[in-house]
Short mmCIF file of N, CA and C in Angstrom, two decimals:
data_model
loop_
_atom_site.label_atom_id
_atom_site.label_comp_id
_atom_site.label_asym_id
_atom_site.label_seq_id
_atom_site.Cartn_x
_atom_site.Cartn_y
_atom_site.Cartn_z
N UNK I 1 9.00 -14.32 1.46
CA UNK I 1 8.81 -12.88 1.31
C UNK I 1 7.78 -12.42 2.33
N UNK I 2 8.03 -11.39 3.23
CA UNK I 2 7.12 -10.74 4.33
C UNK I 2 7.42 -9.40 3.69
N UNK I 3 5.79 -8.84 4.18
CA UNK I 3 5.20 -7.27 3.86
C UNK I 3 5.33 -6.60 5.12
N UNK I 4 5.52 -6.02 5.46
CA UNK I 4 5.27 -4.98 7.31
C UNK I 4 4.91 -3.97 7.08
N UNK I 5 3.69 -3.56 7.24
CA UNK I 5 3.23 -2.40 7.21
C UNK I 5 2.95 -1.46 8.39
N UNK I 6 3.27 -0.54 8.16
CA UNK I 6 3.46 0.30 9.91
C UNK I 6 2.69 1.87 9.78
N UNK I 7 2.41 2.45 10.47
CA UNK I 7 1.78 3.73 10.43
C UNK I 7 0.40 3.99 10.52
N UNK I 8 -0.56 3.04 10.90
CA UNK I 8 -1.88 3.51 10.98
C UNK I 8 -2.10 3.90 11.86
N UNK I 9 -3.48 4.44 12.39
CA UNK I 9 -3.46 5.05 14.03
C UNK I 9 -4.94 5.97 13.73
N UNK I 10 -5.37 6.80 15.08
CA UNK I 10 -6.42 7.62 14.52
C UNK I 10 -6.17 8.88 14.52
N UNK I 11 -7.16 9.48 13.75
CA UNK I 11 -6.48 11.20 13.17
C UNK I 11 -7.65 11.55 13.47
N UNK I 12 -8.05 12.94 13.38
CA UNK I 12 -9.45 13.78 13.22
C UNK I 12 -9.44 14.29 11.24
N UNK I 13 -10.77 14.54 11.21
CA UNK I 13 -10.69 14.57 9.62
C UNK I 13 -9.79 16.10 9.15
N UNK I 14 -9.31 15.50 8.48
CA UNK I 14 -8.20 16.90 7.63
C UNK I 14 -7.03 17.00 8.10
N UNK I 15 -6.88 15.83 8.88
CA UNK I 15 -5.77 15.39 9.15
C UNK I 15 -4.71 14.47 8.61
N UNK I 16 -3.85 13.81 8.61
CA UNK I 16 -2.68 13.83 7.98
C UNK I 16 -1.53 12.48 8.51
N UNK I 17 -1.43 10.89 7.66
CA UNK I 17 -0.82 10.37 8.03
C UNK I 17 0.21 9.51 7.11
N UNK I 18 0.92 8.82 8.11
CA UNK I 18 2.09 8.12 6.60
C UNK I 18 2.22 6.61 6.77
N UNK I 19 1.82 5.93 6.08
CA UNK I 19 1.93 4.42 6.25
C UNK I 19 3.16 3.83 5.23
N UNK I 20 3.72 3.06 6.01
CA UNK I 20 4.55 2.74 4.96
C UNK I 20 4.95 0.94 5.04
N UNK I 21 5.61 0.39 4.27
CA UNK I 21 5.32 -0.84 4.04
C UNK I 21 7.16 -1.22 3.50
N UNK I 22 7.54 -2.21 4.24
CA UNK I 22 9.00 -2.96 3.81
C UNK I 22 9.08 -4.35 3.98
N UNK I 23 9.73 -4.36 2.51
CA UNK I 23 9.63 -6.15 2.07
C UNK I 23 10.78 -7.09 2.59
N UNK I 24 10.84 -8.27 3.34
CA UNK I 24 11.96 -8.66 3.41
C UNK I 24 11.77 -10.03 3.13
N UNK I 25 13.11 -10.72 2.88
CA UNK I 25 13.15 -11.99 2.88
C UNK I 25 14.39 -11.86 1.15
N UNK I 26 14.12 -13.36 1.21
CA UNK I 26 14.92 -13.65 -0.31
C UNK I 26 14.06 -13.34 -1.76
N UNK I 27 14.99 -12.91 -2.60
CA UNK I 27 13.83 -12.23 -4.12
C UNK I 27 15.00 -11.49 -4.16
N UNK I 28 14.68 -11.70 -5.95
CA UNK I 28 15.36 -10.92 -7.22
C UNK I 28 14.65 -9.52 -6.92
N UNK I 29 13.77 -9.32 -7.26
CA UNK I 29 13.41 -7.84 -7.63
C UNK I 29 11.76 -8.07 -7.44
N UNK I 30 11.51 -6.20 -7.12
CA UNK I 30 9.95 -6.02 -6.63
C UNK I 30 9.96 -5.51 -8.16
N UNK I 31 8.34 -5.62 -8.32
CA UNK I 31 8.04 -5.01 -9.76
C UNK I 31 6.72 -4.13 -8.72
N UNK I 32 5.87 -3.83 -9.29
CA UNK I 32 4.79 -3.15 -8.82
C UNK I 32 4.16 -2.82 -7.29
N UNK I 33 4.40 -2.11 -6.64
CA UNK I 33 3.84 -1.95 -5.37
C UNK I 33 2.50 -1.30 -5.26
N UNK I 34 2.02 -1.59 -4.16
CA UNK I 34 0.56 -1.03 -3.52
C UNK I 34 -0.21 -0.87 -2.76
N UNK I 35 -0.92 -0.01 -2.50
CA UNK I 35 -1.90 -0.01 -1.60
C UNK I 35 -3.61 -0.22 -1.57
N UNK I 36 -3.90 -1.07 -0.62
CA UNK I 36 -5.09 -0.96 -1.34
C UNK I 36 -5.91 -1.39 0.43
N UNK I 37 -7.18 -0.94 0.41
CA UNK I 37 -7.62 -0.52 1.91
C UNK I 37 -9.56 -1.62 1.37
N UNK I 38 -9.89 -1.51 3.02
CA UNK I 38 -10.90 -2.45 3.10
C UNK I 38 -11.78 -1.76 4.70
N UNK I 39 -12.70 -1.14 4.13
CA UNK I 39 -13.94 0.05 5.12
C UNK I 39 -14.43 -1.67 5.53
N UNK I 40 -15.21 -1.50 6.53
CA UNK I 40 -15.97 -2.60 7.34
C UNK I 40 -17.19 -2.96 6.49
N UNK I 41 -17.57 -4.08 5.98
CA UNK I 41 -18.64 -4.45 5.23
C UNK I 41 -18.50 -4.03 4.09
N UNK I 42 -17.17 -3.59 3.91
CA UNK I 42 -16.60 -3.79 1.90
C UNK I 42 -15.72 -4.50 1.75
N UNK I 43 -16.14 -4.33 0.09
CA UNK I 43 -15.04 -5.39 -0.24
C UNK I 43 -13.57 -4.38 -0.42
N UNK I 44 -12.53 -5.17 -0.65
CA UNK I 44 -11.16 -4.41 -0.50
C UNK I 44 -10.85 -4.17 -2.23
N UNK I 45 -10.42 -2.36 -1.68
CA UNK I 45 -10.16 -1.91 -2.86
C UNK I 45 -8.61 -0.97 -3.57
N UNK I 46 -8.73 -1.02 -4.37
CA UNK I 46 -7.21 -0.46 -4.65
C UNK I 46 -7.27 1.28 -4.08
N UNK I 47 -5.85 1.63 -3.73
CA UNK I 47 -5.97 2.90 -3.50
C UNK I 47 -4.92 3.46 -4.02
N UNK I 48 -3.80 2.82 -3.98
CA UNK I 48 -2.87 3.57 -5.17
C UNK I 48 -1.73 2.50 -5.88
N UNK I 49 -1.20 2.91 -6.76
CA UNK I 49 0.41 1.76 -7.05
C UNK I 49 1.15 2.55 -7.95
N UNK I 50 2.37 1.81 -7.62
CA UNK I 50 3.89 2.33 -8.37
C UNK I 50 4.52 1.28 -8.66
N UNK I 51 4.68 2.02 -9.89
CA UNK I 51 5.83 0.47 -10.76
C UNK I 51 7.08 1.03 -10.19
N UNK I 52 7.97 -0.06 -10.62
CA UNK I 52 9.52 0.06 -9.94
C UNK I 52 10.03 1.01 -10.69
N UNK I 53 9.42 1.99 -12.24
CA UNK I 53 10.20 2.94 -12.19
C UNK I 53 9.63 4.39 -11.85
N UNK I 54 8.35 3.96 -10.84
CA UNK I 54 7.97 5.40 -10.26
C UNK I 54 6.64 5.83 -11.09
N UNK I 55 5.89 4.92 -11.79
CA UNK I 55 4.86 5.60 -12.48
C UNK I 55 3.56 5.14 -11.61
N UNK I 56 3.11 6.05 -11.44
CA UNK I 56 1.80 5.85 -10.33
C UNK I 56 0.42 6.00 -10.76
N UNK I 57 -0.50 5.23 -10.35
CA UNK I 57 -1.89 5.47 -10.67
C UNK I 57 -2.93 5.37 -8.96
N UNK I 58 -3.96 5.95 -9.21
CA UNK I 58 -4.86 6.73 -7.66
C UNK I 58 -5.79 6.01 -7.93
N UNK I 59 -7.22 5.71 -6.97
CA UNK I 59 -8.33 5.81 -6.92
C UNK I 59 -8.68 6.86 -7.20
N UNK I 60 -9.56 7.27 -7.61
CA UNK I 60 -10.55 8.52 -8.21
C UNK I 60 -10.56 9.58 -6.37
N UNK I 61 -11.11 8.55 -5.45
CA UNK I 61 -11.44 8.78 -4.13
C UNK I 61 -10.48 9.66 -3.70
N UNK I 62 -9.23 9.45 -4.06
CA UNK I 62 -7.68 10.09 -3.45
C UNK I 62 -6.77 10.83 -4.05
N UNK I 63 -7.20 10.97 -5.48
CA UNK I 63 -6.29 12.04 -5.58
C UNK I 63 -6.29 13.16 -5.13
N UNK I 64 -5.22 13.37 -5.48
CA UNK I 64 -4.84 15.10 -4.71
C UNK I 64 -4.96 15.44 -3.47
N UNK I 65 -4.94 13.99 -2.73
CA UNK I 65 -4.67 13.80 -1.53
C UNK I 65 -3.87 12.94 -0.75
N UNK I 66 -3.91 12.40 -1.63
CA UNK I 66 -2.64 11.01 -1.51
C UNK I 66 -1.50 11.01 -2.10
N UNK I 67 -0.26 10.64 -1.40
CA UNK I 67 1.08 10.48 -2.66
C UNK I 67 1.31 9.12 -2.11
N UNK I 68 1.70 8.20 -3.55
CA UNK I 68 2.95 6.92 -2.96
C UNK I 68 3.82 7.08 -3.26
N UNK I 69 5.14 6.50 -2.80
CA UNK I 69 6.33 6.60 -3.56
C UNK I 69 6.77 5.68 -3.03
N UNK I 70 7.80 5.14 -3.41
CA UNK I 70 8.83 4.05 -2.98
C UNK I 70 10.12 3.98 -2.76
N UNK I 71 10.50 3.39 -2.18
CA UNK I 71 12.54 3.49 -2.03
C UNK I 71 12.95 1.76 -2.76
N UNK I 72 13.54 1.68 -3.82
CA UNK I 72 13.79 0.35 -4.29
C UNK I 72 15.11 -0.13 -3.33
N UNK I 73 16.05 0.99 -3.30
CA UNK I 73 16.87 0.45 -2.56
C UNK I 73 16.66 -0.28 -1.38
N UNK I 74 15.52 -0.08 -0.58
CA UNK I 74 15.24 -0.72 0.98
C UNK I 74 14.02 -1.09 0.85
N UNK I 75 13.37 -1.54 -0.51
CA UNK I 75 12.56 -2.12 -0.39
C UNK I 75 11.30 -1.87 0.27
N UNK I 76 11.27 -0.55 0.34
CA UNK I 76 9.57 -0.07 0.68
C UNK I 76 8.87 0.81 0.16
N UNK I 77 7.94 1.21 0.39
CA UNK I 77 7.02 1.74 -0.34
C UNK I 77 5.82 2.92 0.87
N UNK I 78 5.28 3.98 0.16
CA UNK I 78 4.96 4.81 1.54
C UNK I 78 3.91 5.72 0.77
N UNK I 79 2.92 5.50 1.75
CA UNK I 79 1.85 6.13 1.77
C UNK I 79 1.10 7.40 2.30
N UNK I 80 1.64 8.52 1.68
CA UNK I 80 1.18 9.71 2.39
C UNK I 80 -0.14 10.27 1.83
N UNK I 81 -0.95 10.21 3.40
CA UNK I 81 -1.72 10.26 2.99
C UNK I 81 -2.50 11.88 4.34
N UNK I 82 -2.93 13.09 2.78
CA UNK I 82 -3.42 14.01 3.40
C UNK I 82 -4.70 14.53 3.68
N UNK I 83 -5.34 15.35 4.34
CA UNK I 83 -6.58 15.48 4.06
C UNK I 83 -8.05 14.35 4.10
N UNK I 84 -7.56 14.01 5.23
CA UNK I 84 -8.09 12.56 5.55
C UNK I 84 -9.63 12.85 5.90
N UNK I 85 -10.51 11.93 5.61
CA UNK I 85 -12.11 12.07 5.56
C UNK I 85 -12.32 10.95 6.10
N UNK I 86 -13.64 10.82 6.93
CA UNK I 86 -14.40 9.90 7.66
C UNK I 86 -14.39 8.19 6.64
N UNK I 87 -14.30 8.76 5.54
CA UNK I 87 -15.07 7.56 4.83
C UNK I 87 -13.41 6.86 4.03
N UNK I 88 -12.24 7.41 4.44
CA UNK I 88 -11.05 6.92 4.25
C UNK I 88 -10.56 5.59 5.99
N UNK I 89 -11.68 5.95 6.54
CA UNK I 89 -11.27 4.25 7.61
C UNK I 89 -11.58 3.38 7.02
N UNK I 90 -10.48 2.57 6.84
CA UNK I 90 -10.18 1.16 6.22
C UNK I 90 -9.27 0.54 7.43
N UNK I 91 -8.79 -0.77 6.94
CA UNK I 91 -7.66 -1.48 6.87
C UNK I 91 -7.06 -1.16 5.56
N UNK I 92 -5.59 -0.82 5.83
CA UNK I 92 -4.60 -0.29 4.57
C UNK I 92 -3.75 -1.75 4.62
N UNK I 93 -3.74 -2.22 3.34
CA UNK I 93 -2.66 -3.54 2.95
C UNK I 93 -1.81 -2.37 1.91
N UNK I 94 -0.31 -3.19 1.98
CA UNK I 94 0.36 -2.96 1.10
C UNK I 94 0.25 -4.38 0.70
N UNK I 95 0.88 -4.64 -0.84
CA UNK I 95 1.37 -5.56 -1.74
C UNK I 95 2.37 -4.96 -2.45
N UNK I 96 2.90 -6.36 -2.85
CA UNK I 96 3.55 -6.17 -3.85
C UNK I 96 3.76 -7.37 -4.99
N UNK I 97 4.30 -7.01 -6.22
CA UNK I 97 4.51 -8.34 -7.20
C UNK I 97 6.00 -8.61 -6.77
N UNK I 98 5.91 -9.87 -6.96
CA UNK I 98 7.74 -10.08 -6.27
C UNK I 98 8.19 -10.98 -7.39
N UNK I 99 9.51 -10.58 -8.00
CA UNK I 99 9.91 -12.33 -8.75
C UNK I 99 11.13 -12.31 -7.35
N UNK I 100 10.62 -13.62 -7.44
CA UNK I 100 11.48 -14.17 -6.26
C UNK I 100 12.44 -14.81 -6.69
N UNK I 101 12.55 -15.80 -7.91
CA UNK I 101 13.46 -16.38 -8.52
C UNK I 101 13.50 -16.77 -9.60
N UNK I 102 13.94 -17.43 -10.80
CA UNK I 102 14.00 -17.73 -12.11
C UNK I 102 12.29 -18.16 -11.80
N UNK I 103 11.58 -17.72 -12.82
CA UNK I 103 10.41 -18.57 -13.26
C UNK I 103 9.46 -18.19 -12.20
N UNK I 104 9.98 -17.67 -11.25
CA UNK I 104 8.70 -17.60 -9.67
C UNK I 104 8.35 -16.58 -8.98
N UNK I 105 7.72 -16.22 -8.87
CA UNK I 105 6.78 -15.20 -8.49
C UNK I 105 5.40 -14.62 -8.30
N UNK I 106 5.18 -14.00 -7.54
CA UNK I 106 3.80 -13.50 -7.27
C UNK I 106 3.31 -12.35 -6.72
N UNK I 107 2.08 -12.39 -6.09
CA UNK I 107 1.50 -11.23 -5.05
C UNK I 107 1.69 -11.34 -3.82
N UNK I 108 2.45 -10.64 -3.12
CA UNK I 108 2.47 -10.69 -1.69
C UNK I 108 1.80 -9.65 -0.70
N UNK I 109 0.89 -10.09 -0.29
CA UNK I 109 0.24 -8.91 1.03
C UNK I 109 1.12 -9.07 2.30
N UNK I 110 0.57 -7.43 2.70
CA UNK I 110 1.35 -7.22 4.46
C UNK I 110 -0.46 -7.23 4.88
N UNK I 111 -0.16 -7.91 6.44
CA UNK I 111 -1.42 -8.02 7.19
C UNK I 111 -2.41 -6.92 7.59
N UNK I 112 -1.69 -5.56 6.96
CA UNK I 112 -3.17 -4.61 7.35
C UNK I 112 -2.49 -4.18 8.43
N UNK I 113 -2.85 -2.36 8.34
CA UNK I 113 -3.07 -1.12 9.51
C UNK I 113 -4.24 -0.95 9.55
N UNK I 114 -4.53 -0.45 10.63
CA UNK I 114 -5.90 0.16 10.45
C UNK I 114 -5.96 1.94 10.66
N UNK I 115 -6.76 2.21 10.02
CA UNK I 115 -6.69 3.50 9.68
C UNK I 115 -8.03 4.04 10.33
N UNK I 116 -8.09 5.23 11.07
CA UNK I 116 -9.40 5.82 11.77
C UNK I 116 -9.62 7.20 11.46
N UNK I 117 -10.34 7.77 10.75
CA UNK I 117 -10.49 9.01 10.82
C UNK I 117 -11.68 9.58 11.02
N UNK I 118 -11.66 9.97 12.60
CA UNK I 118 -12.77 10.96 13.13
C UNK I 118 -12.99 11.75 12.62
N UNK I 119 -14.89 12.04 12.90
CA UNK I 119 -15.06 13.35 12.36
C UNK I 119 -15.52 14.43 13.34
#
């Protein structure tokens, strides 16, 4: 199972970007997707997730500025993210829970975007 995460880049603040993340390889079914980001000299933290039937929970930091959503059919998951602030530069990972096969499964990370937002 591979994560690819695509869309980071730099913005100016109040600005506006979309990261998004697609799973490939062999596996039954994704259960929970996510995002979760890592500022320089922190530790890495959650920023949003969606279960496979669309129910979502935020960091405190992002709501009402952030949406995730996902496509089950193609297996990705997408991060729009608005209203962007200095202190939202991270590295953005997606994950996800994967059962991959009878009995097996886990957490899978994508290697990180990096995210810049000037002020």
């Amino acid at each position: 199972v591979q994560l690819q995460a695509s869309g980071g880049g730099l913005v100016q603040a109040g600005g506006s970007l979309i990261l998004s993340c697609a799973a490939s390889g062999s596996f039954l079914s994704i259960n929970d997707m996510g995002w979760y980001r890592q500022a320089l000299g922190k530790e890495r933290e959650l920023v949003a997730t969606i279960t496979s039937g669309g129910s979502t929970k935020y960091a405190d930091s992002v709501k009402g500025r952030f949406t995730i959503s996902r496509d089950n059919a193609m297996n990705t998951v997408h991060l729009q993210m608005n209203g962007l602030k200095p202190e939202d530069t991270a590295v953005y990972f997606c994950n996800a829970n994967v059962y991959v096969r009878w009995r097996e499964g886990g957490i899978y990370w994508g290697r990180g975007t990096q995210v810049t937002v000037s002020s």
